[in-house]
PDB file of C-alpha atoms in Angstrom:
ATOM      1  CA  MET E   1       4.547  10.231 -14.800  1.00 67.00           C
ATOM      2  CA  SER E   2       4.345   8.062 -17.702  1.00 89.00           C
ATOM      3  CA  ILE E   3       1.816   5.034 -17.980  1.00 90.00           C
ATOM      4  CA  ILE E   4       4.670   2.460 -17.732  1.00 91.00           C
ATOM      5  CA  THR E   5       5.873   3.956 -14.438  1.00 94.00           C
ATOM      6  CA  THR E   6       2.389   4.292 -12.936  1.00 93.00           C
ATOM      7  CA  ILE E   7       1.451   0.542 -13.886  1.00 93.00           C
ATOM      8  CA  LYS E   8       5.035  -0.528 -12.469  1.00 94.00           C
ATOM      9  CA  ASN E   9       3.973   1.547  -9.289  1.00 93.00           C
ATOM     10  CA  ILE E  10       0.712  -0.210  -8.958  1.00 92.00           C
ATOM     11  CA  PHE E  11       2.233  -3.755  -9.243  1.00 91.00           C
ATOM     12  CA  ARG E  12       4.723  -2.996  -6.502  1.00 92.00           C
ATOM     13  CA  PHE E  13       1.951  -1.747  -4.294  1.00 90.00           C
ATOM     14  CA  TYR E  14      -0.140  -4.908  -4.318  1.00 85.00           C
ATOM     15  CA  GLY E  15       3.077  -6.914  -4.607  1.00 84.00           C
ATOM     16  CA  GLU E  16       4.600  -5.449  -0.996  1.00 85.00           C
ATOM     17  CA  GLY E  17       1.076  -5.624   0.185  1.00 83.00           C
ATOM     18  CA  PHE E  18       0.585  -9.579  -0.800  1.00 80.00           C
ATOM     19  CA  LYS E  19       4.240 -10.309   0.793  1.00 81.00           C
ATOM     20  CA  ASN E  20       3.091  -9.033   4.309  1.00 81.00           C
ATOM     21  CA  MET E  21      -0.109 -10.948   4.314  1.00 83.00           C
ATOM     22  CA  LYS E  22       0.033 -14.306   6.675  1.00 81.00           C
ATOM     23  CA  VAL E  23      -3.527 -15.456   6.737  1.00 84.00           C
ATOM     24  CA  GLY E  24      -4.525 -13.568   3.324  1.00 82.00           C
ATOM     25  CA  LYS E  25      -2.097 -15.626   1.436  1.00 81.00           C
ATOM     26  CA  THR E  26      -3.618 -18.845   2.611  1.00 87.00           C
ATOM     27  CA  LEU E  27      -6.949 -17.420   1.785  1.00 88.00           C
ATOM     28  CA  TRP E  28      -5.973 -16.559  -1.368  1.00 85.00           C
ATOM     29  CA  GLY E  29      -4.772 -20.094  -1.975  1.00 89.00           C
ATOM     30  CA  ILE E  30      -7.690 -21.762  -1.050  1.00 93.00           C
ATOM     31  CA  ILE E  31      -9.880 -19.492  -3.202  1.00 93.00           C
ATOM     32  CA  GLY E  32      -7.606 -20.268  -6.297  1.00 92.00           C
ATOM     33  CA  ILE E  33      -7.995 -24.110  -5.818  1.00 96.00           C
ATOM     34  CA  LYS E  34     -11.807 -23.632  -5.218  1.00 95.00           C
ATOM     35  CA  ILE E  35     -11.929 -21.777  -8.638  1.00 95.00           C
ATOM     36  CA  ILE E  36      -9.960 -23.943 -10.529  1.00 94.00           C
ATOM     37  CA  LEU E  37     -11.973 -27.236  -9.097  1.00 93.00           C
ATOM     38  CA  PHE E  38     -14.936 -25.539  -9.831  1.00 92.00           C
ATOM     39  CA  PHE E  39     -14.363 -24.555 -13.231  1.00 91.00           C
ATOM     40  CA  VAL E  40     -12.926 -28.257 -13.826  1.00 89.00           C
ATOM     41  CA  ILE E  41     -16.143 -30.017 -12.420  1.00 89.00           C
ATOM     42  CA  ILE E  42     -18.524 -27.638 -14.521  1.00 88.00           C
ATOM     43  CA  LYS E  43     -16.551 -28.107 -17.551  1.00 85.00           C
ATOM     44  CA  TRP E  44     -16.526 -31.847 -16.909  1.00 83.00           C
ATOM     45  CA  LEU E  45     -20.480 -31.969 -15.907  1.00 83.00           C
ATOM     46  CA  PHE E  46     -22.012 -29.560 -18.247  1.00 83.00           C
ATOM     47  CA  PHE E  47     -19.544 -29.339 -21.517  1.00 80.00           C
ATOM     48  CA  PRO E  48     -19.261 -32.966 -22.771  1.00 77.00           C
ATOM     49  CA  ASN E  49     -16.985 -33.770 -25.757  1.00 82.00           C
ATOM     50  CA  ILE E  50     -20.031 -34.185 -28.117  1.00 82.00           C
ATOM     51  CA  LEU E  51     -17.922 -34.321 -31.153  1.00 85.00           C
ATOM     52  CA  LYS E  52     -15.824 -37.292 -29.706  1.00 84.00           C
ATOM     53  CA  GLU E  53     -19.039 -39.089 -28.669  1.00 85.00           C
ATOM     54  CA  HIS E  54     -20.611 -38.959 -31.981  1.00 89.00           C
ATOM     55  CA  PHE E  55     -17.449 -38.984 -34.536  1.00 91.00           C
ATOM     56  CA  HIS E  56     -14.752 -41.568 -34.831  1.00 91.00           C
ATOM     57  CA  THR E  57     -12.350 -39.568 -36.933  1.00 92.00           C
ATOM     58  CA  ASP E  58     -10.926 -36.101 -37.216  1.00 92.00           C
ATOM     59  CA  GLN E  59     -12.297 -36.038 -41.047  1.00 94.00           C
ATOM     60  CA  GLU E  60     -15.713 -37.200 -39.702  1.00 92.00           C
ATOM     61  CA  ARG E  61     -15.766 -34.028 -37.111  1.00 91.00           C
ATOM     62  CA  SER E  62     -14.503 -31.662 -39.319  1.00 92.00           C
ATOM     63  CA  ASP E  63     -16.812 -32.504 -42.013  1.00 92.00           C
ATOM     64  CA  TYR E  64     -19.629 -32.205 -39.629  1.00 91.00           C
ATOM     65  CA  ILE E  65     -18.447 -28.766 -38.594  1.00 90.00           C
ATOM     66  CA  LEU E  66     -18.154 -27.461 -42.106  1.00 92.00           C
ATOM     67  CA  ASN E  67     -21.543 -28.498 -42.838  1.00 92.00           C
ATOM     68  CA  GLN E  68     -23.065 -26.978 -39.959  1.00 90.00           C
ATOM     69  CA  LEU E  69     -21.178 -23.712 -40.488  1.00 91.00           C
ATOM     70  CA  THR E  70     -21.978 -23.504 -44.229  1.00 92.00           C
ATOM     71  CA  GLN E  71     -25.592 -24.541 -44.030  1.00 90.00           C
ATOM     72  CA  GLY E  72     -26.726 -22.541 -40.763  1.00 66.00           C
ATOM     73  CA  LYS E  73     -30.108 -23.045 -39.531  1.00 62.00           C
TER      74      LYS E  73
END
């Protein structure tokens, strides 16, 4: 049995199992929405766009990044 056939069989196995779920589909949907919201909120709260806050043009941003990469600390 080739690797491609094995991979196809695995996907088919999980696909058929997922099709037959009733409550499981709803729960996976809720989990997916929660994960997406979680990462969006985390990014918004903890990873602000510092370059856009401190620099007005793309040239200023690129100069700052180049300076930081070449000087190192």
